[in-house]
PDB file of C-alpha atoms in Angstrom:
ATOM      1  CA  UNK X   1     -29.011 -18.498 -42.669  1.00  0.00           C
ATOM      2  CA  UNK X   2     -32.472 -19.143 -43.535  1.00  0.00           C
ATOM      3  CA  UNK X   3     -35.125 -16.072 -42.557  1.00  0.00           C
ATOM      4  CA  UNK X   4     -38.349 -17.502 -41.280  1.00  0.00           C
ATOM      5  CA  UNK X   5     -40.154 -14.365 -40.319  1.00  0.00           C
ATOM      6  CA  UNK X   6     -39.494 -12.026 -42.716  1.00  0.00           C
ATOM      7  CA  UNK X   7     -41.358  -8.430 -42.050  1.00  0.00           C
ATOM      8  CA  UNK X   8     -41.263  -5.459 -44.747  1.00  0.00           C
ATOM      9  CA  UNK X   9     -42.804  -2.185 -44.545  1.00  0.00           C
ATOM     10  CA  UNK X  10     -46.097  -3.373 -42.335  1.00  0.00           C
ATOM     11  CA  UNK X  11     -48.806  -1.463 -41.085  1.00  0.00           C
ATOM     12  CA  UNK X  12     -51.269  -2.670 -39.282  1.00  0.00           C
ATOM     13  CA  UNK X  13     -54.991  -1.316 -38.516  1.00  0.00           C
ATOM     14  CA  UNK X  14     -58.081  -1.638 -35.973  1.00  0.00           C
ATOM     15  CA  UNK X  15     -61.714  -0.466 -36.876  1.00  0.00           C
ATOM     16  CA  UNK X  16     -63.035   1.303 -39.790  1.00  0.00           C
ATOM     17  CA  UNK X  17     -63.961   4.316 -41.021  1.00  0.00           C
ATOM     18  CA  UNK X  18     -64.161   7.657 -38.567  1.00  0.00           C
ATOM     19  CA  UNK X  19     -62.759   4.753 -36.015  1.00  0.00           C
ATOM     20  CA  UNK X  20     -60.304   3.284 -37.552  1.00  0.00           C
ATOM     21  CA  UNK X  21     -56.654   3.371 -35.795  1.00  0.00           C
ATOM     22  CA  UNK X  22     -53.448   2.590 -36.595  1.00  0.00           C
ATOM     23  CA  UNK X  23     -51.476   0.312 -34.375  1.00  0.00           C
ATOM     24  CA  UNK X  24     -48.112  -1.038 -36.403  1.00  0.00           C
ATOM     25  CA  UNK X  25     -45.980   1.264 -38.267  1.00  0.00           C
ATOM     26  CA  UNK X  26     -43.591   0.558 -41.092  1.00  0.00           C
ATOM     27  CA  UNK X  27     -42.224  -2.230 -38.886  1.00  0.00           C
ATOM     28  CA  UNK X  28     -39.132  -4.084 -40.461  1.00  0.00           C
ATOM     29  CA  UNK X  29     -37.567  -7.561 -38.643  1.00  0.00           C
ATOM     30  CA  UNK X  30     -36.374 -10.589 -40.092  1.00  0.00           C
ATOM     31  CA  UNK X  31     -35.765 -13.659 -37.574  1.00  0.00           C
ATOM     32  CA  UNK X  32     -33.236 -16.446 -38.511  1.00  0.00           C
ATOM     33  CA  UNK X  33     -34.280 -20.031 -38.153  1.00  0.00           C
ATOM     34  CA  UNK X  34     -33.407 -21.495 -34.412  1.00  0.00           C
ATOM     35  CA  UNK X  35     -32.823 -17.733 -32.862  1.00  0.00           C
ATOM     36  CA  UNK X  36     -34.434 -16.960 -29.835  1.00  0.00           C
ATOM     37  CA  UNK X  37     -36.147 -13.200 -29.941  1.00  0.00           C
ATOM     38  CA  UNK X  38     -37.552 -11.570 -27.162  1.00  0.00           C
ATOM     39  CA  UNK X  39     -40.127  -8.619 -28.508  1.00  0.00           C
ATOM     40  CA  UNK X  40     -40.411  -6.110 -25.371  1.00  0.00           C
ATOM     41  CA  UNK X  41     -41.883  -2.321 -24.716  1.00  0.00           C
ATOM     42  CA  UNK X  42     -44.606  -1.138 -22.550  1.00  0.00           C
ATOM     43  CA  UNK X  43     -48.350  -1.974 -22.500  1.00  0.00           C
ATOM     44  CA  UNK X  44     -50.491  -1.000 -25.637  1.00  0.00           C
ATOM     45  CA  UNK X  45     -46.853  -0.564 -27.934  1.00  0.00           C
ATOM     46  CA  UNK X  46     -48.375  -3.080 -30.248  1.00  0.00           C
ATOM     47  CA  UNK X  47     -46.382  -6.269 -29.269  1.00  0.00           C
ATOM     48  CA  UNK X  48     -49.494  -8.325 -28.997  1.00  0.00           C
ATOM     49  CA  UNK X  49     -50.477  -7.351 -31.658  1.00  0.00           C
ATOM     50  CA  UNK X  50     -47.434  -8.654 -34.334  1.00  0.00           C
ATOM     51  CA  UNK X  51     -47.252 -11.668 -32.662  1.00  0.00           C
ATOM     52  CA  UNK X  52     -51.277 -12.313 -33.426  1.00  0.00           C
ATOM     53  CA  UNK X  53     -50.509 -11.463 -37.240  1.00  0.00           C
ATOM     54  CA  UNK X  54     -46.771 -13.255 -37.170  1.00  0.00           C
ATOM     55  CA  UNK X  55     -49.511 -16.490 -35.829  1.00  0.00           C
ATOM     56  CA  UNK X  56     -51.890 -16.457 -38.728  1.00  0.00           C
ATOM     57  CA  UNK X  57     -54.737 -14.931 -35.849  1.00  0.00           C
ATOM     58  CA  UNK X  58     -55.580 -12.628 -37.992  1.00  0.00           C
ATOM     59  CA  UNK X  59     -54.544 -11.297 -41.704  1.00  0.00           C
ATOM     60  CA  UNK X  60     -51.613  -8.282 -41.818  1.00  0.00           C
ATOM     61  CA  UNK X  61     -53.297  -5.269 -44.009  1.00  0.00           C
ATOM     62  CA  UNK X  62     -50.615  -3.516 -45.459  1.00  0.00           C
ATOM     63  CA  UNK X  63     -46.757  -4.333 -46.541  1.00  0.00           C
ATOM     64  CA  UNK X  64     -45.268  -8.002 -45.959  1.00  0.00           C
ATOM     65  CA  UNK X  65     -45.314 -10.750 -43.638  1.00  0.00           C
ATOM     66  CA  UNK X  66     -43.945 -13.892 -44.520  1.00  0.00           C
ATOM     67  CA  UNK X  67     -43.446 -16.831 -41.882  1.00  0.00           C
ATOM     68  CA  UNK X  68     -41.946 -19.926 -43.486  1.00  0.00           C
ATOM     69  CA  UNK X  69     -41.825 -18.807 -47.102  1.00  0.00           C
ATOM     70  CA  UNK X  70     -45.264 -18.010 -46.804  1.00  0.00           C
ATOM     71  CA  UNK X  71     -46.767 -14.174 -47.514  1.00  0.00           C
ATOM     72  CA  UNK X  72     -49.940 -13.792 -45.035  1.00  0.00           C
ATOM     73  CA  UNK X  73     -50.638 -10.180 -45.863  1.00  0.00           C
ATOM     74  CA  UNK X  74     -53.928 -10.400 -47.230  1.00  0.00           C
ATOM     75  CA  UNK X  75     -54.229 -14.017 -46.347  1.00  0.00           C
ATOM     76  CA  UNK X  76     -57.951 -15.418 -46.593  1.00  0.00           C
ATOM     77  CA  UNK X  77     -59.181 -17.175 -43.588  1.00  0.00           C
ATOM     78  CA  UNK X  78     -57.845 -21.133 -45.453  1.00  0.00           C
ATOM     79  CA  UNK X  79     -54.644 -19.600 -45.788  1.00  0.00           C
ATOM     80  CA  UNK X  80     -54.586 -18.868 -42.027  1.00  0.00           C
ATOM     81  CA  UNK X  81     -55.510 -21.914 -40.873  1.00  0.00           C
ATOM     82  CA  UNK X  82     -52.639 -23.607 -42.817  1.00  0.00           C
ATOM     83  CA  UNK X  83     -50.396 -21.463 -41.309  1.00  0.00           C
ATOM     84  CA  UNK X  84     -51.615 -21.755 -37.795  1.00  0.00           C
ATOM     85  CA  UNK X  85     -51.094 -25.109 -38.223  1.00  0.00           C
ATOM     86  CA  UNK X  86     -47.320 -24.436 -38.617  1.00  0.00           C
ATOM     87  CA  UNK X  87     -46.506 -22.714 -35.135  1.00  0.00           C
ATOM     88  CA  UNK X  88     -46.592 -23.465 -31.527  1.00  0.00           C
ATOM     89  CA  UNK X  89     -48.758 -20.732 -29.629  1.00  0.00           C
ATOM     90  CA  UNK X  90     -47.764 -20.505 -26.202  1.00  0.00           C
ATOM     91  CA  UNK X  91     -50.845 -18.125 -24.114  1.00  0.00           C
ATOM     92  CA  UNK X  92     -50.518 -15.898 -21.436  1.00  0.00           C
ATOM     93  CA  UNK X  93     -52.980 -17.480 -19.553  1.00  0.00           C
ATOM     94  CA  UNK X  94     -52.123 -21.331 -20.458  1.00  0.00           C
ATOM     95  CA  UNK X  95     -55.690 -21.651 -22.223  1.00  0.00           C
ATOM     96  CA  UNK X  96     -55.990 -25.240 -20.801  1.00  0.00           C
ATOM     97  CA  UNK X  97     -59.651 -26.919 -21.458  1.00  0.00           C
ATOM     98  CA  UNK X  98     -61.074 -27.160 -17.804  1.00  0.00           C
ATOM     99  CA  UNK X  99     -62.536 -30.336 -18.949  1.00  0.00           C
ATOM    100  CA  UNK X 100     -59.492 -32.277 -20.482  1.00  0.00           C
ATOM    101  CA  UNK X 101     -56.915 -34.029 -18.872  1.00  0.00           C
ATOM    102  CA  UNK X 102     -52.997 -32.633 -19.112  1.00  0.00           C
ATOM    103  CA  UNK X 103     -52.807 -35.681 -21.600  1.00  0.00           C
ATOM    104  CA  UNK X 104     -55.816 -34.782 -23.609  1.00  0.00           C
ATOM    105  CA  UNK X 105     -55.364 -31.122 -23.699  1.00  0.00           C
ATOM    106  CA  UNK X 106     -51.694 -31.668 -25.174  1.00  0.00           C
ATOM    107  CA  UNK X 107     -53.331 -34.141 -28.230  1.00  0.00           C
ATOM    108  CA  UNK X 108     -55.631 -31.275 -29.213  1.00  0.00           C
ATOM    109  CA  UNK X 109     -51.932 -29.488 -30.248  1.00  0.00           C
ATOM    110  CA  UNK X 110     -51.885 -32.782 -32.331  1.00  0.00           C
ATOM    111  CA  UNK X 111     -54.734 -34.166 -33.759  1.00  0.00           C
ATOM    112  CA  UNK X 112     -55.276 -31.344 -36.592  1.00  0.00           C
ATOM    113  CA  UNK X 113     -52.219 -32.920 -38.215  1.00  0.00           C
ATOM    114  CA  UNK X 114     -54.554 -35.745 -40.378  1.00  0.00           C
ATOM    115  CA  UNK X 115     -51.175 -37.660 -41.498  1.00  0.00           C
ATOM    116  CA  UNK X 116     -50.247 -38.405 -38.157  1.00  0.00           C
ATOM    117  CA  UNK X 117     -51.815 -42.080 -36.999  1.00  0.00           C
ATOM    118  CA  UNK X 118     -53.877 -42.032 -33.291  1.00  0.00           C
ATOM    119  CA  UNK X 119     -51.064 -44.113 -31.844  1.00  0.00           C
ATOM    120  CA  UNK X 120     -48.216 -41.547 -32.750  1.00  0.00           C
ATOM    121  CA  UNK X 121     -49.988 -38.617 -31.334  1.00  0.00           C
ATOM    122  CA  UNK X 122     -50.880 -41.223 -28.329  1.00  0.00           C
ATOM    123  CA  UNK X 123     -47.179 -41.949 -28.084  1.00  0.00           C
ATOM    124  CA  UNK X 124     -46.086 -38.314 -28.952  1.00  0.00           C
ATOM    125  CA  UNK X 125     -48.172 -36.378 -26.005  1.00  0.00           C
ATOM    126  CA  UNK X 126     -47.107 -38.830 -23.567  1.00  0.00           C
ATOM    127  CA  UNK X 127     -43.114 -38.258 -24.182  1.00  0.00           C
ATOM    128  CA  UNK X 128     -43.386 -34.458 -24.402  1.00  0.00           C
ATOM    129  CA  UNK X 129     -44.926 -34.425 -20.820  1.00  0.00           C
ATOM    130  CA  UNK X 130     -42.590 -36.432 -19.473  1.00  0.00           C
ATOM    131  CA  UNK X 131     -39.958 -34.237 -20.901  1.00  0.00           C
ATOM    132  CA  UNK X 132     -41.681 -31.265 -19.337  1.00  0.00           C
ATOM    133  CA  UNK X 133     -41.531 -33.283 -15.764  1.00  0.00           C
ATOM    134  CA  UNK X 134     -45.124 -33.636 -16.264  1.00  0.00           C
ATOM    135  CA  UNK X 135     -44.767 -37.845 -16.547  1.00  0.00           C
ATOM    136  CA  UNK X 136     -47.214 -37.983 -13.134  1.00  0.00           C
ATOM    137  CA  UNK X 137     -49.935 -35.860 -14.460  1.00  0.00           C
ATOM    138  CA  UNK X 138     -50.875 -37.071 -17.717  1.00  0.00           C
ATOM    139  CA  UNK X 139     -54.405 -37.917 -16.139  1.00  0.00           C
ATOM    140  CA  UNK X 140     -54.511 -34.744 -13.752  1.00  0.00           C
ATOM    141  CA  UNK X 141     -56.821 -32.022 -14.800  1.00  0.00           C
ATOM    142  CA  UNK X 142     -56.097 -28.516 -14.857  1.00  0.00           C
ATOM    143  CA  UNK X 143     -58.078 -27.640 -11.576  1.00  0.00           C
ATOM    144  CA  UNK X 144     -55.867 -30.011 -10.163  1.00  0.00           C
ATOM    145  CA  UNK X 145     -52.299 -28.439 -11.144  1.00  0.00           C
ATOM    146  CA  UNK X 146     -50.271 -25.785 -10.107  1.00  0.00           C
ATOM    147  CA  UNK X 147     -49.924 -22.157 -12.393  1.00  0.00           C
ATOM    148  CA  UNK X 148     -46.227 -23.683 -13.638  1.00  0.00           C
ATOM    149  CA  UNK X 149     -47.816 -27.159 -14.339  1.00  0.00           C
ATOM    150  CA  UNK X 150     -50.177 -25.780 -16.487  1.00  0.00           C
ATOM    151  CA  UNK X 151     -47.440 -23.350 -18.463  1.00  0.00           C
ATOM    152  CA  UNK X 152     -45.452 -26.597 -18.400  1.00  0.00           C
ATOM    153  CA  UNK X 153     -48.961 -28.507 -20.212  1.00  0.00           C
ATOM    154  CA  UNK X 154     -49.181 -25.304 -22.523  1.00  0.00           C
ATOM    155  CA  UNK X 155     -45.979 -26.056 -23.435  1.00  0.00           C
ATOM    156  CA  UNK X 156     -46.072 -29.543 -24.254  1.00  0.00           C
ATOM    157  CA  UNK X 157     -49.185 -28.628 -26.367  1.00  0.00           C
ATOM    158  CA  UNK X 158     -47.288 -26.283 -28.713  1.00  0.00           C
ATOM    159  CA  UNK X 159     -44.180 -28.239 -28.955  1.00  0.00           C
ATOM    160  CA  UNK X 160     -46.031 -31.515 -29.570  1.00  0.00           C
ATOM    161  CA  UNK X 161     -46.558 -30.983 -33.092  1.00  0.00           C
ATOM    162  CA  UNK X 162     -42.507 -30.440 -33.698  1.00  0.00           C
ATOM    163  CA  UNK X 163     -43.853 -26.755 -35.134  1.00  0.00           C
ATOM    164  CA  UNK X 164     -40.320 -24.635 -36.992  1.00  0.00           C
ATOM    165  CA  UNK X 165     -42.097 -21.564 -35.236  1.00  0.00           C
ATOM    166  CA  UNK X 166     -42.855 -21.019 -31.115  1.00  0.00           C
ATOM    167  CA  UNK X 167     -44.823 -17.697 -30.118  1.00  0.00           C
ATOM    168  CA  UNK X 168     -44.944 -16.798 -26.471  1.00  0.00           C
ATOM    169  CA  UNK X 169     -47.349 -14.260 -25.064  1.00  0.00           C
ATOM    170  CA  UNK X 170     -46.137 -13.674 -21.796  1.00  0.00           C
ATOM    171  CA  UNK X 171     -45.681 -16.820 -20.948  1.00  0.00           C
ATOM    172  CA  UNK X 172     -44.096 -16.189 -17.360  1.00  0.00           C
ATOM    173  CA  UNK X 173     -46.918 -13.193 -16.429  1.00  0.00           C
ATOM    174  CA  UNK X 174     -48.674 -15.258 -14.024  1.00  0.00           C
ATOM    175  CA  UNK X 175     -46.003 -17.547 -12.457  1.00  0.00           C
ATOM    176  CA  UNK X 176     -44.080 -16.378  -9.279  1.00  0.00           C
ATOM    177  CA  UNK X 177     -39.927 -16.170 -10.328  1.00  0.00           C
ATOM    178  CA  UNK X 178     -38.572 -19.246 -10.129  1.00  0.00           C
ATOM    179  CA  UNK X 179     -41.555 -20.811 -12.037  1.00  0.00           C
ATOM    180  CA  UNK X 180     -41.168 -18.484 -14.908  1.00  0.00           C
ATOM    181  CA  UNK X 181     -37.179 -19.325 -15.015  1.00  0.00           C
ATOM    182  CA  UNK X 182     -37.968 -22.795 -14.917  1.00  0.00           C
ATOM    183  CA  UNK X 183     -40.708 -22.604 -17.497  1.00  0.00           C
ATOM    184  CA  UNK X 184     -38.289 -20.321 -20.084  1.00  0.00           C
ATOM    185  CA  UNK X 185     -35.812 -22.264 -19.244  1.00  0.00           C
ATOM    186  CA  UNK X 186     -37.783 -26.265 -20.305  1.00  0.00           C
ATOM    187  CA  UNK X 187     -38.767 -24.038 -23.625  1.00  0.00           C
ATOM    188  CA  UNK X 188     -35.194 -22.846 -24.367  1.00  0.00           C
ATOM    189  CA  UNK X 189     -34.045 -26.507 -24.133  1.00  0.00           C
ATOM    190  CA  UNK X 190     -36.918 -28.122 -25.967  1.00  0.00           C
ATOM    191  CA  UNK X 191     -36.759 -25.428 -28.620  1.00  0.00           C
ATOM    192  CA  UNK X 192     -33.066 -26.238 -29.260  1.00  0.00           C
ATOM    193  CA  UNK X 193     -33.463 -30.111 -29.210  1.00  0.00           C
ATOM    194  CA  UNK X 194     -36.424 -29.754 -31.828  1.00  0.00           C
ATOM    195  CA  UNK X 195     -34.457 -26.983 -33.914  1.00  0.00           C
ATOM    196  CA  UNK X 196     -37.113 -24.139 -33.636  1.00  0.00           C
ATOM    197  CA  UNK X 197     -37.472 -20.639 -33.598  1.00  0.00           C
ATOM    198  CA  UNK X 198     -38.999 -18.546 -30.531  1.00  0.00           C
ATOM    199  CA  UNK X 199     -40.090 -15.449 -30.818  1.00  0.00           C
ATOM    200  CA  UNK X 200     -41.778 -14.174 -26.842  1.00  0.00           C
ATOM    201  CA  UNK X 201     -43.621 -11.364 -25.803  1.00  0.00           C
ATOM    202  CA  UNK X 202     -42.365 -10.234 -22.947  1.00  0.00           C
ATOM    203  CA  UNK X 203     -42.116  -7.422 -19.810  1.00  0.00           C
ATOM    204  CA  UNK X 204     -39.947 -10.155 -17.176  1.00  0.00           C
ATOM    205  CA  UNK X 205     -36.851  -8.389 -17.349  1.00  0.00           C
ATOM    206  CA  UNK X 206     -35.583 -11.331 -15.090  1.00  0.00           C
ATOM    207  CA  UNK X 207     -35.855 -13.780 -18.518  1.00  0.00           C
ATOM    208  CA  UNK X 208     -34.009 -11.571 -21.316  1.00  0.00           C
ATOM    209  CA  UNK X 209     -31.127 -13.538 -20.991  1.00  0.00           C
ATOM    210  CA  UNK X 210     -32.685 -16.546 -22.584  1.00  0.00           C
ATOM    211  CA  UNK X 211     -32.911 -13.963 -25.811  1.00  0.00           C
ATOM    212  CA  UNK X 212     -30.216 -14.376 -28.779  1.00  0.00           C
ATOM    213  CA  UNK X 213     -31.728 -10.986 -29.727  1.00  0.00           C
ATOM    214  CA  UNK X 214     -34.285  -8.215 -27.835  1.00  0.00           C
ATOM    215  CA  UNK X 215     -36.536  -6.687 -29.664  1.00  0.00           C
ATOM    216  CA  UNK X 216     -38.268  -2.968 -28.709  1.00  0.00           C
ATOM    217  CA  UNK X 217     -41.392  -1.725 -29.481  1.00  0.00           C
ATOM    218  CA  UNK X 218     -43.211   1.676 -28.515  1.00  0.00           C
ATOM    219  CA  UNK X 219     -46.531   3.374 -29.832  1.00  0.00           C
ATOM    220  CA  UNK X 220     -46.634   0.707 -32.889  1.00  0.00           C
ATOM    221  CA  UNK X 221     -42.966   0.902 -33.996  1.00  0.00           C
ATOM    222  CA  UNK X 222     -39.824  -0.975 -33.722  1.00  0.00           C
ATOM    223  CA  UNK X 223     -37.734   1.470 -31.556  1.00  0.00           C
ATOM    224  CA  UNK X 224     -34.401  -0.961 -31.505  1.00  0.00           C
ATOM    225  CA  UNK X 225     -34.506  -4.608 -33.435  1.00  0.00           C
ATOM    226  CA  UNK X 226     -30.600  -5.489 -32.676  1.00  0.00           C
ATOM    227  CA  UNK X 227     -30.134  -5.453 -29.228  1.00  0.00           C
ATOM    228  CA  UNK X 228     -27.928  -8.372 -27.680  1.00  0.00           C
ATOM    229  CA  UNK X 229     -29.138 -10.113 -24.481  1.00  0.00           C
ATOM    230  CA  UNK X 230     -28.093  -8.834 -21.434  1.00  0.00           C
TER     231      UNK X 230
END
């Protein structure tokens, strides 16, 4: 089956000089297209971290990261971009624009895509928040919706733009428990439906099961990379 994350022999640094510290070590993982991977451990094991450089946030230093065929170790910041453009970033925090609409802030996950004409993204934003439940609040702002409406608008956003590659950051951190199943649960199905690949940052132990694989890290290393969900 077709690897799309592929990680060899990466290590990862922050700072320079007398300051500089190493956070990844020698980590190894390849992720198959449409699996579900659930990358878990305890604060500060680096977690973060690989999912910024798996995203194109910022350039991997030192072995091999490729995401869709394409190597981003050394990647300049135009190489970045492009592959930015080929993921779905889910945030911790939902990262909503105070000032949009649910409707506008999910055509920003669009409108960087120049071959795709106003009315498809138009067309596009407005089916992906109805299938989210969302169909009532295209024209609410985020002031004016709940902490699972707004995961629910983050997830339209990074879905909209039928990306081969989700990434989660603790996606569920702020929502009480049956908002966080119901918010795994709307990416699990929309992830299947569009054929994608998830990989989540996680410390819910109440959403593992979603996982087609768990994934440990500790102090900057991959402690276990094969463990089934529970």
């Amino acid at each position: 089956m077709l690897k799309v994350i592929s990680i060899w022999n990466l290590d990862h640094y922050f700072g320079d000089g007398s300051l500089r510290k190493q956070v990844l070590f020698n980590i190894n993982l390849e992720i198959r297209a449409g699996e579900i991977v659930i990358l878990t451990g305890p604060s500060g094991s680096g977690k973060t971290t690989l999912l910024n450089l798996v995203g194109g946030l910022r350039s991997p230093q030192s072995g091999s990261l490729r995401v869709l065929g394409q190597e981003l170790c050394g990647a300049g910041a135009e190489r970045l971009v492009q592959a930015r453009r080929r993921n779905g970033y889910i945030f911790q925090g939902h990262n909503l624009h105070g000032s949009l609409t649910a409707l506008q802030n999910v055509k920003m996950g669009i409108e960087l895509h120049q071959y795709i004409e106003l009315e498809e993204i138009q067309t596009r934003a407005v089916q992906i928040l109805e299938q989210v439940g969302l169909g009532n609040r295209l024209h609410y702002y985020p002031d004016q919706l709940s902490g699972g409406q707004k995961q629910r608008v983050a997830i339209a956003r990074a879905l909209v733009s039928y990306p081969q590659v989700v990434l989660a950051d603790e996606p569920t951190a702020a929502l009480d428990s049956q908002s966080g199943r119901d918010v795994v649960n709307l990416m699990q199905k929309l992830a299947n439906e569009q054929d994608c690949t998830i990989l989540m940052v996680t410390h819910d132990y109440r959403i593992l099961d979603i996982a087609d694989r768990i994934v440990q890290m500790e102090d900057g290393k991959l402690v276990n990379s094969n463990l089934a969900a529970v």
